[in-house]
Short mmCIF file of C-alpha atoms in Angstrom, two decimals:
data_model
loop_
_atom_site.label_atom_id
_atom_site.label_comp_id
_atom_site.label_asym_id
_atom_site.label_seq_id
_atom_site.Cartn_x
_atom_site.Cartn_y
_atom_site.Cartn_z
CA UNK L 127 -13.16 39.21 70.01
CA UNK L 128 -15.82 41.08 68.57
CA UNK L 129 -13.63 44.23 69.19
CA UNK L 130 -10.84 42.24 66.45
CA UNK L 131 -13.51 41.42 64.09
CA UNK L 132 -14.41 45.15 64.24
CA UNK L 133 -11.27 46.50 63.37
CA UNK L 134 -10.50 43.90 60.96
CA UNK L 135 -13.41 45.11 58.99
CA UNK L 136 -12.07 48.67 58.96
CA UNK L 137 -8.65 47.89 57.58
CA UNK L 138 -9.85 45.65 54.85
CA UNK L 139 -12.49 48.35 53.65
CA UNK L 140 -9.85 50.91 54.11
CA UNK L 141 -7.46 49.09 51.90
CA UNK L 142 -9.62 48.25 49.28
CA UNK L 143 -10.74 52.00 49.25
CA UNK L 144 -7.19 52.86 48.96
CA UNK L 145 -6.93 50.60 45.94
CA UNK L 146 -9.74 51.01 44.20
CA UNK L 147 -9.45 55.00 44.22
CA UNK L 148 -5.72 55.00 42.64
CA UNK L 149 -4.97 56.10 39.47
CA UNK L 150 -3.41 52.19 38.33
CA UNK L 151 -6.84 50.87 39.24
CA UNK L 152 -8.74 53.68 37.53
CA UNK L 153 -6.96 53.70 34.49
CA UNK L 154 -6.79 49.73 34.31
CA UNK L 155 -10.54 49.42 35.36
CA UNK L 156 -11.85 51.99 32.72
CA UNK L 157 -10.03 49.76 29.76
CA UNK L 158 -11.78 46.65 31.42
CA UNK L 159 -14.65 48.18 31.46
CA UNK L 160 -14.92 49.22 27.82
CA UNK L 161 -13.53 45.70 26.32
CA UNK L 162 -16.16 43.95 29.04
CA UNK L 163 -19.53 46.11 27.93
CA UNK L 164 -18.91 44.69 24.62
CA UNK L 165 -19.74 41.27 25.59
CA UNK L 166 -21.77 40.64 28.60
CA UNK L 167 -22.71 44.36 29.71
CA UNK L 168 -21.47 46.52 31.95
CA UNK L 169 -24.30 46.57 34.71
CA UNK L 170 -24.05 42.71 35.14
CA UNK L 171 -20.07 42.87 35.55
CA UNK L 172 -20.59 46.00 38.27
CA UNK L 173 -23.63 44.29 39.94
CA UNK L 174 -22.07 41.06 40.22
CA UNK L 175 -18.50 42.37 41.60
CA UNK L 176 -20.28 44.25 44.35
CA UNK L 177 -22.16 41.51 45.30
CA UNK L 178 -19.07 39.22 45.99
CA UNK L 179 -17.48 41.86 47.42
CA UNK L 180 -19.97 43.14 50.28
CA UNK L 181 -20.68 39.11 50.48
CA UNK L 182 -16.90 38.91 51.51
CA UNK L 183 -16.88 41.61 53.76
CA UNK L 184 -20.14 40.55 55.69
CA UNK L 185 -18.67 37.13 56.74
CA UNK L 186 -15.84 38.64 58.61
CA UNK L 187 -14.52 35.50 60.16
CA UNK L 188 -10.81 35.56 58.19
CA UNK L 189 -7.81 36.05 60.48
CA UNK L 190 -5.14 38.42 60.57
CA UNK L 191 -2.69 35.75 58.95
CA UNK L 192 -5.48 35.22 56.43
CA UNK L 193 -5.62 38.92 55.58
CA UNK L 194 -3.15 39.25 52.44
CA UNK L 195 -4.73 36.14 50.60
CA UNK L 196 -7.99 38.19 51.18
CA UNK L 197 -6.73 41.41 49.65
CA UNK L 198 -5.20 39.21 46.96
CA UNK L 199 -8.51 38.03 46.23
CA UNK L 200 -10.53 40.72 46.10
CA UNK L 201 -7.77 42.89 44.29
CA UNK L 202 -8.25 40.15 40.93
CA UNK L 203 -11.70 39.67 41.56
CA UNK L 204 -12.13 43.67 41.19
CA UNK L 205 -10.16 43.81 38.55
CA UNK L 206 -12.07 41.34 36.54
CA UNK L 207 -15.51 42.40 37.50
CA UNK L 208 -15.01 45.70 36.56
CA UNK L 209 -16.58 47.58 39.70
CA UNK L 210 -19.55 49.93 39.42
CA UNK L 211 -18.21 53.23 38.14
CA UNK L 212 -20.19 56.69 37.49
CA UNK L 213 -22.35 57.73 34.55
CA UNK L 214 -19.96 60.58 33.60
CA UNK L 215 -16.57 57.56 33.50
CA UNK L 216 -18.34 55.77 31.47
CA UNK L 217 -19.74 58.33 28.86
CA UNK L 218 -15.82 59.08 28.82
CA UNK L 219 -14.73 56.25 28.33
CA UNK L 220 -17.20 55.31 25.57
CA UNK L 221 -15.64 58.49 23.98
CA UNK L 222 -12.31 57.67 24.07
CA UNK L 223 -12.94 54.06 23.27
CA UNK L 224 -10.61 54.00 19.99
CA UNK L 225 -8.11 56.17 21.40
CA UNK L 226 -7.73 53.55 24.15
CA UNK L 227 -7.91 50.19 22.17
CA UNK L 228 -5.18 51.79 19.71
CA UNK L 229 -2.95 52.48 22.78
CA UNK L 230 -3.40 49.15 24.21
CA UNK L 231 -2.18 47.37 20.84
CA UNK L 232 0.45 49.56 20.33
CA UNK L 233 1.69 49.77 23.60
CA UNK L 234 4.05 47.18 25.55
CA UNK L 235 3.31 45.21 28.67
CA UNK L 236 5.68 43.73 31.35
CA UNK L 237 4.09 39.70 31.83
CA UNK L 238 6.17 38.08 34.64
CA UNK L 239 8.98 40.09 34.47
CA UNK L 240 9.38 40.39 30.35
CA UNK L 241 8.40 42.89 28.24
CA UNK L 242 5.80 41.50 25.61
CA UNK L 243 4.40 43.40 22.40
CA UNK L 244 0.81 43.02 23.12
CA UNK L 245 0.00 43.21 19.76
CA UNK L 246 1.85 40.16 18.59
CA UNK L 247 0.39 38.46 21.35
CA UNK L 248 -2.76 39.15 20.05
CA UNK L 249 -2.14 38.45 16.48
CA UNK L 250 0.11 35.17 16.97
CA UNK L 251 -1.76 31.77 17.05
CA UNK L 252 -1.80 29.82 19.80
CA UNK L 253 0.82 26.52 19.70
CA UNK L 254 -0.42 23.43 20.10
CA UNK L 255 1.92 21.49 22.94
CA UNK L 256 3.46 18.52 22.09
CA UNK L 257 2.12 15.36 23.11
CA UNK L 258 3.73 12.39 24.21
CA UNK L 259 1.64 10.25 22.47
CA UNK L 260 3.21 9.07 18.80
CA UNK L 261 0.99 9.41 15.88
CA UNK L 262 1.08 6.68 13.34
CA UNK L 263 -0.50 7.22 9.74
CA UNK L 264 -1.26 5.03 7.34
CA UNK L 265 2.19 5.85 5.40
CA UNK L 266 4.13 4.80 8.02
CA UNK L 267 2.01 1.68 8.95
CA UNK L 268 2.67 0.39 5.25
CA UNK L 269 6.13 1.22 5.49
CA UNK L 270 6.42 -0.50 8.39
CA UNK L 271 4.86 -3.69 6.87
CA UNK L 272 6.40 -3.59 3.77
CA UNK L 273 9.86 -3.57 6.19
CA UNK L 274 9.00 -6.61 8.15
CA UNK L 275 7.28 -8.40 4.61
CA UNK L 276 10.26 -11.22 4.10
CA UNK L 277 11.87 -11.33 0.44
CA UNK L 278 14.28 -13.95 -0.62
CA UNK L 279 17.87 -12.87 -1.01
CA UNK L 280 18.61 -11.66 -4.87
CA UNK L 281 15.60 -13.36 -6.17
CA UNK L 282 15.49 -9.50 -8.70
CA UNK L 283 18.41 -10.46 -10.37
CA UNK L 284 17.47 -14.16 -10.29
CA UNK L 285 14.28 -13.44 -12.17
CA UNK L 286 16.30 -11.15 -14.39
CA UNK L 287 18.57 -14.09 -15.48
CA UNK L 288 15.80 -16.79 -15.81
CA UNK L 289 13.98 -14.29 -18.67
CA UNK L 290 17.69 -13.45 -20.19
CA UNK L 291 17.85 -17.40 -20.65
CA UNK L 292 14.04 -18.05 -21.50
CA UNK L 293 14.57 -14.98 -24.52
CA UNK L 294 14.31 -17.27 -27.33
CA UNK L 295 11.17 -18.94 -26.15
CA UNK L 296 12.25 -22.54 -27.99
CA UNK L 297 10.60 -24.96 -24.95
CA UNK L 298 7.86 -27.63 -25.08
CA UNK L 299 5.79 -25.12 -22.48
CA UNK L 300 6.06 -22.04 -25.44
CA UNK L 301 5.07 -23.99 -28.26
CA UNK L 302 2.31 -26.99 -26.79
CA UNK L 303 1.44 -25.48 -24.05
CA UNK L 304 -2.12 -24.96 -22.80
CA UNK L 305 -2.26 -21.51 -24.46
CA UNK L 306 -1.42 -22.84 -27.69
CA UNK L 307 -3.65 -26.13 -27.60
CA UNK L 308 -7.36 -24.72 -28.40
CA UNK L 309 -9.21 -23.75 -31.71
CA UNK L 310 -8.58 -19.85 -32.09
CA UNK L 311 -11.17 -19.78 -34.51
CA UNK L 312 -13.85 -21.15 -32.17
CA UNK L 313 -16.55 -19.64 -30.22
CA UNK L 314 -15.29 -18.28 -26.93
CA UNK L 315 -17.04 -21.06 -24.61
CA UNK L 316 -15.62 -23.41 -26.93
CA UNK L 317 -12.38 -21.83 -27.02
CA UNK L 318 -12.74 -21.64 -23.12
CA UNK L 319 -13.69 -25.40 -22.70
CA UNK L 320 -10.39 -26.54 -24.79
CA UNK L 321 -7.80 -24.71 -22.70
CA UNK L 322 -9.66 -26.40 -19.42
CA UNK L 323 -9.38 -29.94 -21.15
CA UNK L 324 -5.58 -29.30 -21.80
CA UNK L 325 -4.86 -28.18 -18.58
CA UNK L 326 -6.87 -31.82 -17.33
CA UNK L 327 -4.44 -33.57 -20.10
CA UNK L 328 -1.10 -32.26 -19.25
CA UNK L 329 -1.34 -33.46 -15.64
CA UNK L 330 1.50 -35.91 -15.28
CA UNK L 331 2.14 -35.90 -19.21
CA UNK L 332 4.68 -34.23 -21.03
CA UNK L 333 3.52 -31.26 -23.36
CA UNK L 334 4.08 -33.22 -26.55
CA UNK L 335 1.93 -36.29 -25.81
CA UNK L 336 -0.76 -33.39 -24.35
CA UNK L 337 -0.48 -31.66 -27.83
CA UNK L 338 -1.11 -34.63 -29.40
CA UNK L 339 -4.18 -35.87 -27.49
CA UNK L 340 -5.41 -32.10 -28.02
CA UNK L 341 -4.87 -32.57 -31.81
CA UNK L 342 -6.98 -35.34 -32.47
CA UNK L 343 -9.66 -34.42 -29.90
CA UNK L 344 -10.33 -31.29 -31.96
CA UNK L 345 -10.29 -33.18 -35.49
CA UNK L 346 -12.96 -35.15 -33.88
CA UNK L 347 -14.77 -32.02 -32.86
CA UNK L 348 -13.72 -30.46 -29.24
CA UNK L 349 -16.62 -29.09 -27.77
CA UNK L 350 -19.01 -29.87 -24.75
CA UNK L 351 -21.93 -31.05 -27.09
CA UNK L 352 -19.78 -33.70 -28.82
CA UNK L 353 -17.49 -34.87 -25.58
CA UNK L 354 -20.82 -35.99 -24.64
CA UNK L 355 -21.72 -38.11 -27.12
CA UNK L 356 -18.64 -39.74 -27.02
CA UNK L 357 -18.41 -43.46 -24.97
CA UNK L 358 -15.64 -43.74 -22.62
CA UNK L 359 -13.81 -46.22 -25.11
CA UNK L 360 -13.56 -43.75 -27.71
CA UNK L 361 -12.40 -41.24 -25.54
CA UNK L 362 -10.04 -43.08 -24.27
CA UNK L 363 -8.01 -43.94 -27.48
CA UNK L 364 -8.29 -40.56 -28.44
CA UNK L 365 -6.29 -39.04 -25.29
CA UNK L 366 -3.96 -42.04 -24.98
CA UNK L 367 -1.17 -42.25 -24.16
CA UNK L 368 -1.47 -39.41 -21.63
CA UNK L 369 -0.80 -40.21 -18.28
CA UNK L 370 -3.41 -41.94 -16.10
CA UNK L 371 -5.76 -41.90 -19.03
CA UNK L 372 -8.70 -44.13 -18.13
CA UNK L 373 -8.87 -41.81 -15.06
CA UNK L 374 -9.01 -38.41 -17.08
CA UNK L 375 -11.53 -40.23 -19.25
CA UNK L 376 -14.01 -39.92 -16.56
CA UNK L 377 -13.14 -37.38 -14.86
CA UNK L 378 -13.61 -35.48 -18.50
CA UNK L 379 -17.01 -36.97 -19.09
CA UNK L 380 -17.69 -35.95 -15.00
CA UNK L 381 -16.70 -32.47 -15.68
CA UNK L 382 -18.64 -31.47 -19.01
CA UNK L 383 -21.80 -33.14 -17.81
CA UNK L 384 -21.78 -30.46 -14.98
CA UNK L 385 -20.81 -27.66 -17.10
CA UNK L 386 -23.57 -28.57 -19.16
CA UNK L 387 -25.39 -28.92 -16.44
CA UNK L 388 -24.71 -26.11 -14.06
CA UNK L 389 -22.74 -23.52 -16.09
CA UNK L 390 -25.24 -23.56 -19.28
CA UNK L 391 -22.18 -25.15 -21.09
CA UNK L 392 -19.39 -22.73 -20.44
CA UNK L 393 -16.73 -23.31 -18.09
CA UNK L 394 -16.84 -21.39 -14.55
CA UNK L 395 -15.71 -18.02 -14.28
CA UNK L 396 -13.82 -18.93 -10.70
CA UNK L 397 -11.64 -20.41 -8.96
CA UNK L 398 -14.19 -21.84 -6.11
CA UNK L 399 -16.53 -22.71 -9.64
CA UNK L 400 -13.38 -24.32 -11.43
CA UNK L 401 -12.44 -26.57 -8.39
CA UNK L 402 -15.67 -28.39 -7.83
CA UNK L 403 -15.34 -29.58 -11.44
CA UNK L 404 -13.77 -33.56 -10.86
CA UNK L 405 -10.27 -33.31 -11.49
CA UNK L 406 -9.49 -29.80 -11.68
CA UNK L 407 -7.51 -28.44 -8.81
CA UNK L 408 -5.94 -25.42 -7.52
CA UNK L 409 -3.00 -25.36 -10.30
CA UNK L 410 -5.65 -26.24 -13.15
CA UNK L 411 -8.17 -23.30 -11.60
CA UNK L 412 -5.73 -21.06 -11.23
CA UNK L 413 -4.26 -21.04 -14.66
CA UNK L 414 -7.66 -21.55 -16.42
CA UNK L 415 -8.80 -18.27 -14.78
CA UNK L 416 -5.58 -16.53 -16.52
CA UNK L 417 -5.95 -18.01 -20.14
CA UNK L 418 -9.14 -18.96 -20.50
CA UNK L 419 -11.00 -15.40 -18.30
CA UNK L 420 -7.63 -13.36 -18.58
CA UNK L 421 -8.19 -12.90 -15.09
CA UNK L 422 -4.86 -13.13 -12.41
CA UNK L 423 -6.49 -15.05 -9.82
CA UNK L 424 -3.34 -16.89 -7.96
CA UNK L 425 0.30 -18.56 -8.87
CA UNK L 426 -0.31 -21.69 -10.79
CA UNK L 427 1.95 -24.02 -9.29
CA UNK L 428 3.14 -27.63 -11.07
CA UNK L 429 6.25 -29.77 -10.51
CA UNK L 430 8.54 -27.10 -12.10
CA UNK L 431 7.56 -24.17 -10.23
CA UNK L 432 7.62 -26.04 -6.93
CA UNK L 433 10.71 -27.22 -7.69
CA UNK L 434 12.97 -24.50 -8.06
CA UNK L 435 10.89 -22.26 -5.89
CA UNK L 436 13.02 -24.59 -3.21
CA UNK L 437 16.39 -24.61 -5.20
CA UNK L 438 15.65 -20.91 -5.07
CA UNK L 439 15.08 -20.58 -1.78
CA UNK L 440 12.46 -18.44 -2.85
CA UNK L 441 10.11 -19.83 0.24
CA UNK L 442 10.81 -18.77 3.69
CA UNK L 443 11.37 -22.64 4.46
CA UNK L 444 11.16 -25.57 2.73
CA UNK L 445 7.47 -26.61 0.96
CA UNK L 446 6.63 -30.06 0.40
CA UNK L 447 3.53 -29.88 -1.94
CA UNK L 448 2.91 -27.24 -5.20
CA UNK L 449 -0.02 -26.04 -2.72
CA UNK L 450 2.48 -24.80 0.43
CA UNK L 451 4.48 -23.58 -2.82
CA UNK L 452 1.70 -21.55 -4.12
CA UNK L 453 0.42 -19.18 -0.59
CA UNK L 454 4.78 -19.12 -0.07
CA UNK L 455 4.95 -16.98 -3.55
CA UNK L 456 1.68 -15.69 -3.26
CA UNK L 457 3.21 -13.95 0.24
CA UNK L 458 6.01 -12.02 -1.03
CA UNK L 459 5.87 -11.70 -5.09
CA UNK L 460 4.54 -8.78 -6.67
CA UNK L 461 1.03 -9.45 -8.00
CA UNK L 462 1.86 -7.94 -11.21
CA UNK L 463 4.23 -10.90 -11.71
CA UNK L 464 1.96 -13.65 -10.78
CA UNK L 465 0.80 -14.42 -14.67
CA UNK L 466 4.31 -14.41 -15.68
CA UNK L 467 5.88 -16.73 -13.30
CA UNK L 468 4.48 -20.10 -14.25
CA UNK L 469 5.64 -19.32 -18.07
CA UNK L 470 9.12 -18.78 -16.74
CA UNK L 471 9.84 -21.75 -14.44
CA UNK L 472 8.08 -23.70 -16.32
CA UNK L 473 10.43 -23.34 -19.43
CA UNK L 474 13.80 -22.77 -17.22
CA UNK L 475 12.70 -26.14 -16.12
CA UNK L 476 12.10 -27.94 -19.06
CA UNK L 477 15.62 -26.86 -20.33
CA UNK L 478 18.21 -25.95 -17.65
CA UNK L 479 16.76 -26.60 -14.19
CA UNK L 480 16.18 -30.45 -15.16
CA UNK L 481 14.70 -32.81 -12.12
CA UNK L 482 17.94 -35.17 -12.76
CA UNK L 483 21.21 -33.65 -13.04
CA UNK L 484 20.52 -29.78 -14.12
CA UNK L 485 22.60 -28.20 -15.79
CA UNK L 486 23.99 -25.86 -13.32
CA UNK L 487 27.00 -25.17 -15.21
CA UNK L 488 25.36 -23.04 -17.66
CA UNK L 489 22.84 -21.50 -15.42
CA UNK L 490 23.39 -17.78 -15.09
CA UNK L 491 22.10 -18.28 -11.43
CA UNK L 492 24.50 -20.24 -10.64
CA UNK L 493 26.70 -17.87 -8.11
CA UNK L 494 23.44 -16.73 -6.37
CA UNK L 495 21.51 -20.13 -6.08
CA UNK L 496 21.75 -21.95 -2.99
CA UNK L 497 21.69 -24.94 -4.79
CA UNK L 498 23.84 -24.77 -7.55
CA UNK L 499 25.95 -27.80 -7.96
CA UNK L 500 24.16 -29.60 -4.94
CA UNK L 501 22.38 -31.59 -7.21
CA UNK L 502 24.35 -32.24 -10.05
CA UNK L 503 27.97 -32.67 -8.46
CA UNK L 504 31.26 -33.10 -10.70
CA UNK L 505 30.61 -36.73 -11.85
CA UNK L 506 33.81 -38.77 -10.80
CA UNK L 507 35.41 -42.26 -12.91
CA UNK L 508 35.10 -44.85 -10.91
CA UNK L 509 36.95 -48.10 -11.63
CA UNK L 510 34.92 -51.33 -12.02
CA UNK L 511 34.76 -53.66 -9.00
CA UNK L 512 36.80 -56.41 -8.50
CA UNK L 513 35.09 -59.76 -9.00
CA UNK L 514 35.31 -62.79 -6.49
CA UNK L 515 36.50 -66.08 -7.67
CA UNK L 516 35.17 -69.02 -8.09
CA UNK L 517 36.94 -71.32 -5.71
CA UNK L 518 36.05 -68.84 -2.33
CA UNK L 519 35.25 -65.64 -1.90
CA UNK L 520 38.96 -64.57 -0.52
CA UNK L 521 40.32 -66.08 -4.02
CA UNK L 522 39.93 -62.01 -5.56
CA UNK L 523 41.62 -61.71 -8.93
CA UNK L 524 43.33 -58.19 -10.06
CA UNK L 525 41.48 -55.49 -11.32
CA UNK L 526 40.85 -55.48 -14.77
CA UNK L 527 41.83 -52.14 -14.92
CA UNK L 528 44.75 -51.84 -13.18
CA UNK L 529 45.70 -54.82 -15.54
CA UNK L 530 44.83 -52.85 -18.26
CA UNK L 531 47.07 -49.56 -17.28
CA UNK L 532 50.31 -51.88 -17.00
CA UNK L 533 49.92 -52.77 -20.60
CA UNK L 534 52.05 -50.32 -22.98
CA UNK L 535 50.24 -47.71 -24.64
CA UNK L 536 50.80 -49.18 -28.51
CA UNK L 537 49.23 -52.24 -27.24
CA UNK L 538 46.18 -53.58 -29.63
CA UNK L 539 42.30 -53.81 -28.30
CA UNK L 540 42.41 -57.21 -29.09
CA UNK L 541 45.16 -58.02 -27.23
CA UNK L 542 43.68 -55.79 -24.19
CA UNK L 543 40.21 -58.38 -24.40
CA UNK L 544 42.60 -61.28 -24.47
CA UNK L 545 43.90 -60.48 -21.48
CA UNK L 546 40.84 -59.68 -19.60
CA UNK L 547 39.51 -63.05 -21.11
CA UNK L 548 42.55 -64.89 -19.07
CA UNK L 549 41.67 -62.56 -15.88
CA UNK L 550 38.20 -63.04 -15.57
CA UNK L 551 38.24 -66.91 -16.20
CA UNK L 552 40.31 -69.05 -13.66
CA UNK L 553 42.48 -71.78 -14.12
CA UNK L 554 44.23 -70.29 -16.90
CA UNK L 555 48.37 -70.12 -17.32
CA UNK L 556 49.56 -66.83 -17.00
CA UNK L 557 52.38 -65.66 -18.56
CA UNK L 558 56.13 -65.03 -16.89
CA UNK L 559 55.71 -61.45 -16.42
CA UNK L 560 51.85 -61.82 -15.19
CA UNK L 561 53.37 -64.20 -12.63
CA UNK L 562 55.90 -61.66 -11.10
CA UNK L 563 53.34 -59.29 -9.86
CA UNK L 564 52.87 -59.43 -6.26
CA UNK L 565 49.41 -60.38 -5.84
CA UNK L 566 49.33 -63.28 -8.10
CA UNK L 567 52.13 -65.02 -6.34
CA UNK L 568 49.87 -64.52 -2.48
CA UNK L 569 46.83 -66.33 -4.66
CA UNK L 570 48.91 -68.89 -6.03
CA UNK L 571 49.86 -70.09 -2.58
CA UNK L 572 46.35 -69.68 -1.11
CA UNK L 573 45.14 -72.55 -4.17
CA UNK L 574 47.86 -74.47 -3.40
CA UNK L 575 47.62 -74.44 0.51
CA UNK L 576 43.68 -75.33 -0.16
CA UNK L 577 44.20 -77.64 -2.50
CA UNK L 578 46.78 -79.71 0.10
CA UNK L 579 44.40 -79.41 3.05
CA UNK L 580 41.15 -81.20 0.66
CA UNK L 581 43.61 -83.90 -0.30
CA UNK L 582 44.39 -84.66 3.31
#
């Protein structure tokens, strides 16, 4: 055994020798050598090569199988230790240091089989390798949300139609609305203050009745100073006959005792400040914020807008108050279109898109709305029912106007009444040709066959 070990000993040194002292080695060892002095040293490479190397040699327990993954080893480990070479190499080498680096960068190297130019190797960055993992940025996030954001069908060219028909700007909204209702020539509290009382008038009332209210509130002096000294009674004949008028009386006198009170006398500058006033809700704090503070703060939402947002379709599903109205728009319209929108329905509704019977016929949305013609259908004649006689309610006398159509054409209206007169009151003698028609022969045997059973 020991005899094995021995000899192993001697054929790994000898090999090694062998390797070491060939002119591959030397040549590859001496450009090693120079590129490694230039960062850690020289002595420390040599130093700690040799002492892996007798380290590796003084264990000597590795088998014969074992043997070529030893050689393998030490054969790299030389080579990038740099072993400990002689004072007169390395002055050499130090010599022909720039002879040697230009060679190596200008020279070609075989790497696994291929020949590669060392130099673009050198020079070339490094790739990155492609992950797996997608990368989303912020781009693509919004586009990705603006994708899945629901729009109604056509509502672009919808909109596009409603301003083509609200061009000449003739409604109630455009001329007494609550933009038009206040003192321009009054301070800007004042000014401020008017525009939130119209918009606490026109609930429920039309715009004319709200102009008027408006007009002889300010020729009695508008402001929150002389609201105040008003009593309820005179307040109230001043506003009437708005809608629900003893209730906006106090909720009017509520309202500008806490402005005075809380706001030093000028209305709130938002929405949260607007809504705890009594009476004012979203629709009233939302459009106060836009004409009184010129500030977009939501959709202001009445009984126009609400209603043909739905004839629209313009919300995902159906809404049933101005409120579920209001967050649908809010969702999906353009923000920049938000101060706009109330104007417009309010108008188209005033004038085209009626509550009763619209006028879909002249709509220019009328191929695009789902609604059109749902709610004003083509209106139909219908003749007058017949009406029961007097002796039973099978006794049913002919229709007036089917009695009416037999007549000739040249017949006189007063003729025409005469004959209704006859129709409509029983027991009188019909003529010879009134007594040939079908139905007046069955209910002249019906009398007759009643009037023979009563006698019996």
């Amino acid at each position: 055994m020991l005899a094995s070990v021995r000899n192993l000993r001697v054929y790994i040194f000898n090999r090694l020798s062998e390797r070491m002292n060939s002119p591959y080695f030397t040549e590859s060892v001496a450009v090693l050598g120079t590129c490694a002095t230039e960062t850690i040293g020289e002595g420390a490479v040599n130093k700690g090569g040799i002492r892996r190397l007798r380290s590796r040699m003084a264990q000597g327990i590795k088998s014969e199988d074992d043997s070529p993954n030893v050689k393998a080893e030490d054969l790299e480990q030389s080579i990038s230790d740099a072993p400990l070479r002689t004072h007169a190499e390395t002055s050499a080498d130090e010599t022909n240091c720039s002879e040697t680096v230009s060679s190596c960068n200008n020279s070609t190297t075989k790497v696994k089989g291929e020949a590669v130019d060392e130099q673009a190797v050198l020079t070339s960055p490094r790739k990155p390798r492609r992950g797996r993992v997608k990368v989303k940025y912020e781009e693509e996030e919004g586009a990705e949300l603006k994708r899945e954001r629901w729009e109604p069908r056509d509502w672009r060219t919808q909109l596009s139609f409603i301003r083509e028909m609200r061009s000449k700007r003739d409604a109630p909204v455009d001329q007494m609305g609550a933009e038009k209702c206040y003192d321009t020539e009054a301070p800007p509290e004042v000014r401020r203050y008017q525009v939130l009382i119209s918009l606490m008038l026109s609930s429920q009332t039309k715009d004319h009745v709200t102009a008027g209210a408006m007009q002889r509130l300010r020729e009695h002096g508008l402001s929150v100073d002389a609201v105040l000294t008003l009593d309820d009674e005179t307040l109230g004949k001043l506003i009437y006959p708005v809608g629900f008028w003893r209730t906006k009386v106090k909720y009017i006198k509520q309202a500008t005792a806490l402005i005075q009170q809380e706001f030093g006398g000028d209305i709130p500058d938002t929405v949260e400040g607007l809504m705890r006033l009594p009476g004012v809700g979203p629709k009233m704090a939302h459009l106060a914020m836009d004409i009184a503070w010129n500030q977009v703060s939501g959709i202001g939402v009445d009984t126009h807008v609400h209603r043909i947002s739905n004839r629209l379709g313009w919300t995902k599903k159906e809404t049933k108050t101005p409120e579920e109205t209001r967050r649908a728009l809010e969702e999906w319209l353009p923000r920049d279109l938000w101060s706009e929108i109330n104007w417009l329905l309010v108008g188209f509704g005033q004038q085209v898109c009626l509550p009763v019977a619209p006028l879909c016929s002249v709509c220019l949305n009328q191929h695009t709305c789902p609604s059109a013609h749902r709610s004003s259908p083509n209106k139909k004649l219908k003749s007058s029912p017949a009406k029961p006689a007097i002796n039973g309610p099978d006794d049913k006398l002919a229709s007036p106007t089917a009695q009416v159509k037999e007549e000739p054409a040249d017949a006189s209206l007063s003729q025409r009444r005469k004959n209704t007169a006859k129709q409509e009151v029983p027991g009188n003698q019909l003529t010879s040709e009134e007594e040939k028609t079908p139905s007046v022969l069955k209910k002249r045997s019906r009398r007759k066959g009643r009037a023979g059973a009563q006698q019996n």
